[in-house]
mmCIF file of C-alpha atoms and ligand atoms in Angstrom:
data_model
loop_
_atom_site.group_PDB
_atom_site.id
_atom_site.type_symbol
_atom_site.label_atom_id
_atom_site.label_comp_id
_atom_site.label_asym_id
_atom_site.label_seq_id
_atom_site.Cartn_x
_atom_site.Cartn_y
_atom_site.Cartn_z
ATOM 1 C CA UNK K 1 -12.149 -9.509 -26.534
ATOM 2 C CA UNK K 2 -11.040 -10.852 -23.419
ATOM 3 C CA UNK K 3 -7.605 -11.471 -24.762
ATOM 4 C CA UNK K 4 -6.088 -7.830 -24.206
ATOM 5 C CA UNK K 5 -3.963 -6.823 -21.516
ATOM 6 C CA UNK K 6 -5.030 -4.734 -18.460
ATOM 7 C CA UNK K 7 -3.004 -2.920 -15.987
ATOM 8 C CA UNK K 8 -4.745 -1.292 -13.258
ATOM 9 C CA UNK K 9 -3.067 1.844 -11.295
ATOM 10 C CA UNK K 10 -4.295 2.300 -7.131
ATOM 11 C CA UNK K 11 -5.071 -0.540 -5.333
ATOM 12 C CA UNK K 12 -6.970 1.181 -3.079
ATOM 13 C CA UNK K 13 -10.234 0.764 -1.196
ATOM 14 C CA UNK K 14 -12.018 1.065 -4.557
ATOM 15 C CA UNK K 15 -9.179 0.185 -6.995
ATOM 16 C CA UNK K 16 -8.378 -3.386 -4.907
ATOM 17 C CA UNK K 17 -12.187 -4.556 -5.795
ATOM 18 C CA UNK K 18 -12.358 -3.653 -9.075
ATOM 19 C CA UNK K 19 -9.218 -5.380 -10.402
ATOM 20 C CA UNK K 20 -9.750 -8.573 -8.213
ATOM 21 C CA UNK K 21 -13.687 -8.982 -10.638
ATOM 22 C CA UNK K 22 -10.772 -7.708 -13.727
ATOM 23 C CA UNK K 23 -8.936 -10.715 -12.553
ATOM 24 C CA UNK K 24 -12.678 -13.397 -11.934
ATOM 25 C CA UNK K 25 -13.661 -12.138 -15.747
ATOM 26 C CA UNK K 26 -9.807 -13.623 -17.262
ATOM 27 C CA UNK K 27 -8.606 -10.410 -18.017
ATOM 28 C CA UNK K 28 -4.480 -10.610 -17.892
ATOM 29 C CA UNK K 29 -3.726 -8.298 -15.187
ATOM 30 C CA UNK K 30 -0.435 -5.930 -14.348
ATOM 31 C CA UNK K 31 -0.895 -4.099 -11.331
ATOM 32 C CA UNK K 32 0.780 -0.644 -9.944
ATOM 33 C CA UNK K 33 0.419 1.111 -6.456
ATOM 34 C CA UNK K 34 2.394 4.025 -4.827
ATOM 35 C CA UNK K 35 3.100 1.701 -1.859
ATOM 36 C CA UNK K 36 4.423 -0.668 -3.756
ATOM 37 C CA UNK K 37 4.377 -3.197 -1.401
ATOM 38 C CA UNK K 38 0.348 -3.284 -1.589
ATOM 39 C CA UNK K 39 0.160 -4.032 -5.196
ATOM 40 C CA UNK K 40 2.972 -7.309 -4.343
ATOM 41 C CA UNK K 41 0.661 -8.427 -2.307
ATOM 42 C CA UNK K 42 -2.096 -7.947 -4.490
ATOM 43 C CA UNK K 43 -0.236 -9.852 -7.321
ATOM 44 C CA UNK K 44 1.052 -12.621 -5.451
ATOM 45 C CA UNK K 45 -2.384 -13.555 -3.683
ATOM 46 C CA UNK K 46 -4.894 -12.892 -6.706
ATOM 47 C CA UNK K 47 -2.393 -13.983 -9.985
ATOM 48 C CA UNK K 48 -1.483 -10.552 -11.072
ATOM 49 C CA UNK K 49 2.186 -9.170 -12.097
ATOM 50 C CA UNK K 50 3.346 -5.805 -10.905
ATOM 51 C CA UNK K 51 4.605 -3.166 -12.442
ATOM 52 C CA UNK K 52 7.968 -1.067 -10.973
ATOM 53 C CA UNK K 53 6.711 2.541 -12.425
ATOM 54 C CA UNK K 54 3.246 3.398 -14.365
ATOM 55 C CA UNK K 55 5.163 3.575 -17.571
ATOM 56 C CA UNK K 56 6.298 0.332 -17.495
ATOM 57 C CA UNK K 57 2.397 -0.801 -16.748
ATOM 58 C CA UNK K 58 1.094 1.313 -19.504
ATOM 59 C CA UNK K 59 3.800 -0.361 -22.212
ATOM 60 C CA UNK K 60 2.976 -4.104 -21.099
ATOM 61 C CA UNK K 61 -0.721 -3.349 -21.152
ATOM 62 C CA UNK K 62 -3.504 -2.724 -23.825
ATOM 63 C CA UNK K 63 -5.984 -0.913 -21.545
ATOM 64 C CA UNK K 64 -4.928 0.849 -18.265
ATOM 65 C CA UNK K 65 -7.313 1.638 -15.384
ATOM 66 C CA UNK K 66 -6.728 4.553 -12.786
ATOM 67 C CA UNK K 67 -8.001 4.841 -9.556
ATOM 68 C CA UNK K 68 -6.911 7.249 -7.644
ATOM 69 C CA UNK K 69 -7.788 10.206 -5.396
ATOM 70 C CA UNK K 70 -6.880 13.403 -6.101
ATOM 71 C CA UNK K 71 -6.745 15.327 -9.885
ATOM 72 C CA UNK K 72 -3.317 16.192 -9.514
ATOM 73 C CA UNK K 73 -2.255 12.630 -8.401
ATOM 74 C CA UNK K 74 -4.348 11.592 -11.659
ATOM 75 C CA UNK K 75 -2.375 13.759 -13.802
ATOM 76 C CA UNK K 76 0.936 12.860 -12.093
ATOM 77 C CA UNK K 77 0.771 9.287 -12.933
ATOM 78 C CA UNK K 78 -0.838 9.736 -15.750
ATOM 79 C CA UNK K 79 1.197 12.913 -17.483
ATOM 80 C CA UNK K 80 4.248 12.984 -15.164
ATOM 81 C CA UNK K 81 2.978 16.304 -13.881
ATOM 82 C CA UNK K 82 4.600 16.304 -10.904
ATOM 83 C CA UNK K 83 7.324 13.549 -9.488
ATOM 84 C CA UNK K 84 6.626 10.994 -11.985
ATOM 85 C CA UNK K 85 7.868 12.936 -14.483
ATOM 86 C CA UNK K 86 9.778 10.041 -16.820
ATOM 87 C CA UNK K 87 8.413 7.347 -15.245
ATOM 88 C CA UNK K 88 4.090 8.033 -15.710
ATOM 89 C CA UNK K 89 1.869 6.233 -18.258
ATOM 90 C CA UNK K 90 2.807 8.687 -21.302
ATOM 91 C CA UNK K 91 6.282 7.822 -21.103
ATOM 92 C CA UNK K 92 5.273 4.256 -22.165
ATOM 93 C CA UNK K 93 4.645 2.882 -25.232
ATOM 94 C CA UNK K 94 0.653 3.626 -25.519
ATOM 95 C CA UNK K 95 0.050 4.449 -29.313
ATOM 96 C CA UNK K 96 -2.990 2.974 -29.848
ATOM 97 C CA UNK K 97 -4.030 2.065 -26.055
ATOM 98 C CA UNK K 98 -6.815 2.933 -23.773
ATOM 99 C CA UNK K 99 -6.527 4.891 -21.133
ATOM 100 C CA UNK K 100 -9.660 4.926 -18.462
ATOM 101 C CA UNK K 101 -9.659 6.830 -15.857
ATOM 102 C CA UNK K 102 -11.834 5.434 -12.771
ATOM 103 C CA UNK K 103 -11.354 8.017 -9.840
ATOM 104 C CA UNK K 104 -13.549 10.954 -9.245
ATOM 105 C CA UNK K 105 -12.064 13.858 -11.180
ATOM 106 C CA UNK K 106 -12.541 17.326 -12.301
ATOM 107 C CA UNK K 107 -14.124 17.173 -16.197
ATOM 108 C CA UNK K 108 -11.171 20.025 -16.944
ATOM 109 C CA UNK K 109 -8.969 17.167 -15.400
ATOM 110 C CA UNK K 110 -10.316 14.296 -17.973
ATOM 111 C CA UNK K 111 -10.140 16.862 -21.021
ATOM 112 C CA UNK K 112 -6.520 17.399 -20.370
ATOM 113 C CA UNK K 113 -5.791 14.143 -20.037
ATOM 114 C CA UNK K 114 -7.667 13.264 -23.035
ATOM 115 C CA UNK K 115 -5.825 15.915 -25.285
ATOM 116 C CA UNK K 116 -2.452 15.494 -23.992
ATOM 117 C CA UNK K 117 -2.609 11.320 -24.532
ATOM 118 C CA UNK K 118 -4.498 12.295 -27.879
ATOM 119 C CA UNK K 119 -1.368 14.095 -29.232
ATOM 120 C CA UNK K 120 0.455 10.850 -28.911
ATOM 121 C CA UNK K 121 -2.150 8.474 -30.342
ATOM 122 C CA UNK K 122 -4.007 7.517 -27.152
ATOM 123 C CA UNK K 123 -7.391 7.179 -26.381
ATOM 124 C CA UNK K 124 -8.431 8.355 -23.194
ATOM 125 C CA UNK K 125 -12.320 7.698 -21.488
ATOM 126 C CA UNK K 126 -13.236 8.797 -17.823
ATOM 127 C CA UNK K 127 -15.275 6.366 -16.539
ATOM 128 C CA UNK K 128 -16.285 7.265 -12.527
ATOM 129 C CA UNK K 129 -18.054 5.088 -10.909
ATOM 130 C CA UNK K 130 -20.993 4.788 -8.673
ATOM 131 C CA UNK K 131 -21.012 2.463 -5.214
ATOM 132 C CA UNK K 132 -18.522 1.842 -2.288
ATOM 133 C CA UNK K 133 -16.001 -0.799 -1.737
ATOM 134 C CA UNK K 134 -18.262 -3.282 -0.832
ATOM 135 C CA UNK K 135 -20.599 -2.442 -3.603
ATOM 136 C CA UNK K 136 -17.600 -2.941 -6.076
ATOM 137 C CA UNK K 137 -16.753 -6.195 -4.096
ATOM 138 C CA UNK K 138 -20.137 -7.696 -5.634
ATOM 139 C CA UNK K 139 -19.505 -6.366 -9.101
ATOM 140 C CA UNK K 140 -22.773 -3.975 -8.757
ATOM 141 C CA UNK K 141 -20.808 -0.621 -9.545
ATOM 142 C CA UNK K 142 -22.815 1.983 -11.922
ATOM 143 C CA UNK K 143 -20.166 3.051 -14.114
ATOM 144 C CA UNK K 144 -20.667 6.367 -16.175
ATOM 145 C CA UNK K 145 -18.638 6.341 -19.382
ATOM 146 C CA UNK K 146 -17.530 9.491 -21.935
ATOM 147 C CA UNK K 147 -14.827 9.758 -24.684
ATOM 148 C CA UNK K 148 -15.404 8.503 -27.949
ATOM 149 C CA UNK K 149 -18.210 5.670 -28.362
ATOM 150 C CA UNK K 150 -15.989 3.609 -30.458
ATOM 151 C CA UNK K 151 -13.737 3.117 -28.197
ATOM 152 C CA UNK K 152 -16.587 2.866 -25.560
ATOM 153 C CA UNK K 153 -17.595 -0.286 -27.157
ATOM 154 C CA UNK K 154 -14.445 -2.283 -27.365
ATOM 155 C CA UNK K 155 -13.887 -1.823 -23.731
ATOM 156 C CA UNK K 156 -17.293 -2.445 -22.833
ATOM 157 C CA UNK K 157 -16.567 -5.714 -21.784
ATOM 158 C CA UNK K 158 -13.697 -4.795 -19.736
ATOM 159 C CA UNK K 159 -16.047 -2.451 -17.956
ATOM 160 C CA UNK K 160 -19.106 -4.803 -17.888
ATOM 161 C CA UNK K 161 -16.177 -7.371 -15.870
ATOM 162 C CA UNK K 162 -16.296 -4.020 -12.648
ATOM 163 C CA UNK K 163 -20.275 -3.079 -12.881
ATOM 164 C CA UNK K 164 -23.407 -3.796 -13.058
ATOM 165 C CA UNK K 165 -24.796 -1.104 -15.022
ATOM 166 C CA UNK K 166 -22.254 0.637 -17.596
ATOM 167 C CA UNK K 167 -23.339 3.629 -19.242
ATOM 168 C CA UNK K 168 -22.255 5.854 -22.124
ATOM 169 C CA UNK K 169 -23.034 9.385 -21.257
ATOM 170 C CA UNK K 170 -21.288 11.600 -23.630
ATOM 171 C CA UNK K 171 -18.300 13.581 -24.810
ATOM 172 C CA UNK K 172 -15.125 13.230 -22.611
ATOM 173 C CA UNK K 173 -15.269 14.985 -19.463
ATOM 174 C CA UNK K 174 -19.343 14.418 -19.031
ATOM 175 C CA UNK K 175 -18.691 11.415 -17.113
ATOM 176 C CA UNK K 176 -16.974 13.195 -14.505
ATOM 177 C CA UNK K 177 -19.424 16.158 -14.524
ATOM 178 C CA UNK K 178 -22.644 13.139 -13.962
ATOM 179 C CA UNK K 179 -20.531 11.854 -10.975
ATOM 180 C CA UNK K 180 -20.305 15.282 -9.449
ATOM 181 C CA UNK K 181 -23.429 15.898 -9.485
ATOM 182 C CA UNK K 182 -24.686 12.571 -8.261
ATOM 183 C CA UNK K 183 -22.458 13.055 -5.390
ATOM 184 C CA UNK K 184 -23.852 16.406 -5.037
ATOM 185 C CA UNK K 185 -27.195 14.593 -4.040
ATOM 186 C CA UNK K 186 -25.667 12.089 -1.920
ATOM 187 C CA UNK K 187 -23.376 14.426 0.240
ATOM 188 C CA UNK K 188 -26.628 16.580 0.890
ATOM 189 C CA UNK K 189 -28.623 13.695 1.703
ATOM 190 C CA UNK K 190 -26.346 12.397 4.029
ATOM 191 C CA UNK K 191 -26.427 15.616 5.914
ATOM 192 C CA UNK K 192 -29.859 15.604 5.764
ATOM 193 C CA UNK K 193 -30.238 12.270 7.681
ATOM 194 C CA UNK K 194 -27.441 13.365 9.739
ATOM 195 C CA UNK K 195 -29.235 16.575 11.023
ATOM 196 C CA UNK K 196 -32.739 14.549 11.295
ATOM 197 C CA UNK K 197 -30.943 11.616 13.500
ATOM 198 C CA UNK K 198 -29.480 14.153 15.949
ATOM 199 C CA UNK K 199 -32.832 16.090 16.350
ATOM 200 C CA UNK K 200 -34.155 12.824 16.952
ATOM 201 C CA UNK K 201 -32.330 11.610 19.401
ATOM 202 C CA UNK K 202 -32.437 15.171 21.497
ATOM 203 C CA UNK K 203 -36.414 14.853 20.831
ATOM 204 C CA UNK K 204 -36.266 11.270 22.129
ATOM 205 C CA UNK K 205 -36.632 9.500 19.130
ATOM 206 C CA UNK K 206 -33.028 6.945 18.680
ATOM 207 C CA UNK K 207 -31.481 6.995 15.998
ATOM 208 C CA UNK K 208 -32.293 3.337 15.409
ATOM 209 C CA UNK K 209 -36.274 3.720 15.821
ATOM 210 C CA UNK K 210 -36.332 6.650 13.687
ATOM 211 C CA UNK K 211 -34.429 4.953 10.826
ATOM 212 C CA UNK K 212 -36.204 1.622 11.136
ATOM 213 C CA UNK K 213 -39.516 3.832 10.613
ATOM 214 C CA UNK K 214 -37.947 6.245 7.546
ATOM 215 C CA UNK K 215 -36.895 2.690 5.676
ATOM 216 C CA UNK K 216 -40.789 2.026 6.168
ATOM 217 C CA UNK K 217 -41.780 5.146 3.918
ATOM 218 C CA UNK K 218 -41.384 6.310 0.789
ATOM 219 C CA UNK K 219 -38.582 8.877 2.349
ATOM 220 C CA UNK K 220 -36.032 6.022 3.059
ATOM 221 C CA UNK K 221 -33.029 6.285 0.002
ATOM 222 C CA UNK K 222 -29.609 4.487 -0.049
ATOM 223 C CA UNK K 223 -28.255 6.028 2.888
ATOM 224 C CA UNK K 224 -30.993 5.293 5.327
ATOM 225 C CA UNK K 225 -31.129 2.303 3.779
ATOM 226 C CA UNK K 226 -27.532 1.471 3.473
ATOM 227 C CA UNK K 227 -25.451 3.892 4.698
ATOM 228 C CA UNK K 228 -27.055 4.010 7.943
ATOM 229 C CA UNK K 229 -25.756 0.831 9.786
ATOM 230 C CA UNK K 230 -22.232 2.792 10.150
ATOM 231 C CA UNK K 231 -23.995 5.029 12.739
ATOM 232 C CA UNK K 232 -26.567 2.518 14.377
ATOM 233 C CA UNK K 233 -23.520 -0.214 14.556
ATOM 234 C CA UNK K 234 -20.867 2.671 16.159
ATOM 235 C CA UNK K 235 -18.715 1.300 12.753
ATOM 236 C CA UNK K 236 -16.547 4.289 11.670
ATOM 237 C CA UNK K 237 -14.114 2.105 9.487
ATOM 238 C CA UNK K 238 -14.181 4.034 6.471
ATOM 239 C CA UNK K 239 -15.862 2.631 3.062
ATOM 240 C CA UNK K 240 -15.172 6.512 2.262
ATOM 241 C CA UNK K 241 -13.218 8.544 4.495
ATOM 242 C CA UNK K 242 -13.937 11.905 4.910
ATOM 243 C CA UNK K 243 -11.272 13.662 2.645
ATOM 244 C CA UNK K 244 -13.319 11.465 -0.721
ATOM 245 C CA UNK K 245 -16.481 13.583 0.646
ATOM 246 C CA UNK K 246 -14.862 16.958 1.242
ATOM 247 C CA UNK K 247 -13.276 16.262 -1.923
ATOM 248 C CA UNK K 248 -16.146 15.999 -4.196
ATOM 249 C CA UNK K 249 -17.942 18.665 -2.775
ATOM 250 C CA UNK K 250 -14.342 21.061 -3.412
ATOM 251 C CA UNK K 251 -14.824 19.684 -7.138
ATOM 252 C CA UNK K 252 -18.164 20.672 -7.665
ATOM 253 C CA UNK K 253 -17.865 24.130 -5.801
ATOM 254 C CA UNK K 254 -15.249 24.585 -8.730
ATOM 255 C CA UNK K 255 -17.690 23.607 -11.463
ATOM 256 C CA UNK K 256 -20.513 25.337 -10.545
ATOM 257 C CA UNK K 257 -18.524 28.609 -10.271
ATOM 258 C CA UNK K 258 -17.241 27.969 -13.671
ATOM 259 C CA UNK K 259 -20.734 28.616 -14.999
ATOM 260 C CA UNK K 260 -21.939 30.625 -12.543
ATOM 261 C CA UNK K 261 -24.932 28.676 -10.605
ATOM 262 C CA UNK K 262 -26.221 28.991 -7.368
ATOM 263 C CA UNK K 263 -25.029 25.988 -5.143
ATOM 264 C CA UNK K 264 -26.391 26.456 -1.590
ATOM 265 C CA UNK K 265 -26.973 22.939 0.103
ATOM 266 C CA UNK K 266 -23.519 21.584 -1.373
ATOM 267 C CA UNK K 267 -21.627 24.762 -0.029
ATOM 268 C CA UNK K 268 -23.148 24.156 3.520
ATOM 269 C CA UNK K 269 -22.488 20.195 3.036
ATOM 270 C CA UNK K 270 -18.634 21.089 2.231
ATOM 271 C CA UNK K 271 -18.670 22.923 5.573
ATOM 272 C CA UNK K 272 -20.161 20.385 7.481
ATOM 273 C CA UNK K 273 -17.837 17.447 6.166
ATOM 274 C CA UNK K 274 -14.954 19.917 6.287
ATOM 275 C CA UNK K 275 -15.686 20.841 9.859
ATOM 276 C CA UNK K 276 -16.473 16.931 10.912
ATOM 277 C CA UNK K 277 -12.340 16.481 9.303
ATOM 278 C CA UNK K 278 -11.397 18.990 11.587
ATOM 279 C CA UNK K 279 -12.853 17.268 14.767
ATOM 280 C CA UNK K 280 -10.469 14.736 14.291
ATOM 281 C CA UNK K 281 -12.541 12.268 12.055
ATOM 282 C CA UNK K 282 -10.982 12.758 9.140
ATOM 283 C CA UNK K 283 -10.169 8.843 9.175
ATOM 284 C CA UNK K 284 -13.527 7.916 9.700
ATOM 285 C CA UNK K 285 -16.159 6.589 7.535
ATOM 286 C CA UNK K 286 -18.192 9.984 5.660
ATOM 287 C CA UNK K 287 -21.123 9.494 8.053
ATOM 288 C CA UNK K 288 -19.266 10.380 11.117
ATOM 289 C CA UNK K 289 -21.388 13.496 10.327
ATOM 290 C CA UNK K 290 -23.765 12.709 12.573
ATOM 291 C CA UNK K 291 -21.055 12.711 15.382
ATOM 292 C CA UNK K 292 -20.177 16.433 14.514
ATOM 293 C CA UNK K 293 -24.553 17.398 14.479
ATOM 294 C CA UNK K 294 -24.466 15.043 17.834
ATOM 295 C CA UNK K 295 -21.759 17.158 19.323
ATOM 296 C CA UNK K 296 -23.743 20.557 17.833
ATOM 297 C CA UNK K 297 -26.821 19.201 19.405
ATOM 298 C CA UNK K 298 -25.300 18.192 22.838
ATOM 299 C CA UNK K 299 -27.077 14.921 22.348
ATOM 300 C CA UNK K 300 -25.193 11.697 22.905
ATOM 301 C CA UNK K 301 -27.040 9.317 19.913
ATOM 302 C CA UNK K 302 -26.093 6.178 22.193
ATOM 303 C CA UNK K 303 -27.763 7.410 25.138
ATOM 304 C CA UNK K 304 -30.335 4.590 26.376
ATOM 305 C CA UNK K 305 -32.761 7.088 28.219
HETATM 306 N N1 NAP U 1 -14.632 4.937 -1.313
HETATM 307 C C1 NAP U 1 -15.757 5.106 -1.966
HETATM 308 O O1 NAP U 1 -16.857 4.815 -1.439
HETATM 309 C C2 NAP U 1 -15.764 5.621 -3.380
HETATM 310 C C3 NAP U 1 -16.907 5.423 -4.168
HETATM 311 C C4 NAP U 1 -16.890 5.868 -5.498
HETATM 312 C C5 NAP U 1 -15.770 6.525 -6.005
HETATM 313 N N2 NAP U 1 -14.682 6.727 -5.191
HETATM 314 C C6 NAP U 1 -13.503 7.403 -5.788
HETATM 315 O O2 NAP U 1 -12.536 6.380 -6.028
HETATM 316 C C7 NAP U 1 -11.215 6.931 -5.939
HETATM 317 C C8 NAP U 1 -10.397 6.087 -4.965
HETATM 318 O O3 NAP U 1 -11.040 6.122 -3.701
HETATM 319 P P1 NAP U 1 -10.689 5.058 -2.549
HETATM 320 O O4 NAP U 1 -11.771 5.159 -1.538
HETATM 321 O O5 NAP U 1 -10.358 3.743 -3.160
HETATM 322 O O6 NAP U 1 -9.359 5.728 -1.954
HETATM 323 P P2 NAP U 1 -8.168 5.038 -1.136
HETATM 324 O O7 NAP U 1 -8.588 3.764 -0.515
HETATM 325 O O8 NAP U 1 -7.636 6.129 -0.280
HETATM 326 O O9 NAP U 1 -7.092 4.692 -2.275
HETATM 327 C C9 NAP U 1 -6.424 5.729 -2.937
HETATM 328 C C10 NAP U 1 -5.424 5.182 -3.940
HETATM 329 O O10 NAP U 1 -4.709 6.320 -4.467
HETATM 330 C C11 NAP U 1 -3.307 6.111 -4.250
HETATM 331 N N3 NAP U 1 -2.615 7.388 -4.030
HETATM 332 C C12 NAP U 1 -2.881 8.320 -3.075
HETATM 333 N N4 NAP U 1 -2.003 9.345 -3.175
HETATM 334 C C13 NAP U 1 -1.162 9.032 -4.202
HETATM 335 C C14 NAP U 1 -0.048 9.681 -4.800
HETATM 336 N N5 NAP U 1 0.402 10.876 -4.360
HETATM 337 N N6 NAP U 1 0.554 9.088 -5.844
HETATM 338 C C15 NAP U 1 0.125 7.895 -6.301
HETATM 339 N N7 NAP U 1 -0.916 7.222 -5.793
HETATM 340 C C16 NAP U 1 -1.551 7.791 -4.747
HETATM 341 C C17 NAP U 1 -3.238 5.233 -3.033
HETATM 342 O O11 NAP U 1 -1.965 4.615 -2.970
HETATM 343 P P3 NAP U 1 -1.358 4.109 -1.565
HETATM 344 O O12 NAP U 1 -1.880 2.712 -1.369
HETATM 345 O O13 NAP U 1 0.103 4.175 -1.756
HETATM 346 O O14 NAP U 1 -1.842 5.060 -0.487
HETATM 347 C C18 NAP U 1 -4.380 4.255 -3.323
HETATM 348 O O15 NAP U 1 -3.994 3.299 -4.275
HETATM 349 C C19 NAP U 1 -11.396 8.391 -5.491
HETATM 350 O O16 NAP U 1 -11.347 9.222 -6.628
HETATM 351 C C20 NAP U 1 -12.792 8.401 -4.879
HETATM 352 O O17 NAP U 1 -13.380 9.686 -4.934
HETATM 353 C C21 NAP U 1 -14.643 6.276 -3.899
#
């Protein structure tokens, strides 16, 4: 099964990872990125080939991979929506192939993709994943499959090669929903911790002391367990930057309208990540959140006193 051909689209943060494990499991690998010049470099130093456009990566491939940030950018190089008209992967020669998209999308987003590839004899799973760049560096990515199971199966491996835990969760489009809400939870918790490390350190309490204590109780979760060290080490290079959080919450705002539910802590999260953009963090890791409740507060979360 390891025989068919891969080509993975946005070498990004995320995408660069997962196609350099695609690479470690033997998978024959065709790259693409917008900056093309990324994906050359990609190739040369980790035995890929590159592709010009995405339609010339979907017709030498068997099974192509996106990763990419936006829905619309998604359905640009996949459907030519926009300027790759001509040149995206449904301009190739993909009767038959697998499309998986990787990113985190709208579900709307993955069932147009999946019907408009459908009506020319794709397949088409979206497959989001959970875990940050360094988590997909050591192959331990969650990854939360839908489409049809058949097709599930046969690239199972291909998806085993990127995570740790792959699971099948449903019809097409349920994969995305999952990863919005997961990322629901994780938004809100970060502004949770955010809000409780600023009190803190106006009460006193550093951020460091308080967070060493929390990962001693049955409160601590991943990000005062993990995501933490970006605020006690003064580390804002991004694993996510800001827009990937403001993002998701933007994308579940629009679901939750669609059926009408209440979503209180997510809208106030949006605002918060929104707002901590606007201070002129936007390129810094998600939890420069706690700089924006640190500048709320008054509180400087270095101080030494
Ligand atoms: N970072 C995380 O912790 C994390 C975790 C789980 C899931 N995700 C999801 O993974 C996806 C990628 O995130 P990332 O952090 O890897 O982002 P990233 O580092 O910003 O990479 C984004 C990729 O999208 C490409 N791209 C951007 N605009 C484009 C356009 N107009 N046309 C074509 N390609 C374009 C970029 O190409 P260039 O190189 O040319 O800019 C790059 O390859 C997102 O959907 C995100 O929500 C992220």
């Amino acid at each position: 099964m390891s025989s068919y051909k891969v080509g993975f689209i946005g070498l990004g943060r995320m995408g660069s990872r997962m196609a350099e494990n695609i690479l470690a499991a033997g998978f024959p690998l065709a790259v693409w990125n917008r900056t093309i010049e990324k994906a050359r470099s990609f190739a040369d130093s980790k035995g890929a080939s590159v592709a010009d456009t995405p339609k010339e990566l979907a017709s030498k491939s068997d099974v192509i991979i996106s990763m990419l940030t936006e829905p619309w950018i998604t359905e640009d190089v996949i459907l030519g929506t926009h300027e790759m008209k001509g040149k995206a992967v449904i301009d190739g020669f993909i009767r038959g192939k697998v499309v998986i998209d990787m990113s985190t999308n709208h579900p709307s987003s993955a069932r147009k993709m999946a019907s408009a590839l459908g009506g020319v004899g794709c397949h088409f799973l979206d497959a989001p994943v959970m875990g940050g760049p360094f988590v997909a560096a050591r192959k331990g990515l969650t990854i939360l499959a839908s489409g049809d199971e058949d097709v599930f199966e046969k690239v199972l491996p291909l998806l085993q090669s990127m995570g740790q835990k792959v699971l099948y969760v449903g019809d097409v489009g349920t994969g995305m929903t999952v990863k919005l809400l997961l990322n629901l939870h994780l938004w809100v918790m970060m502004a949770s911790y955010a809000e409780c490390v600023a009190i803190g350190a106006k009460l006193g309490v550093t951020p460091r002391k308080l967070t060493e204590i929390i990962n001693n109780t049955v409160v601590k979760n991943y990000v005062t367990e993990f995501k933490a060290g970006k605020i006690l080490e003064n580390d804002w290079k991004p694993d996510a930057d800001m827009s990937v959080a403001v993002k998701d919450l933007r994308l579940v705002a629009d679901v939750v309208q669609e059926v009408g539910a209440p979503m209180l802590l997510g809208s106030i999260a949006r605002d918060l990540f929104t707002a901590t953009m606007h201070l002129g963090f936007s390129d810094y890791d998600v939890m420069a959140i706690a700089l924006l409740y640190s500048r709320m507060a008054g509180v400087d979360l270095y101080s030494k006193t």
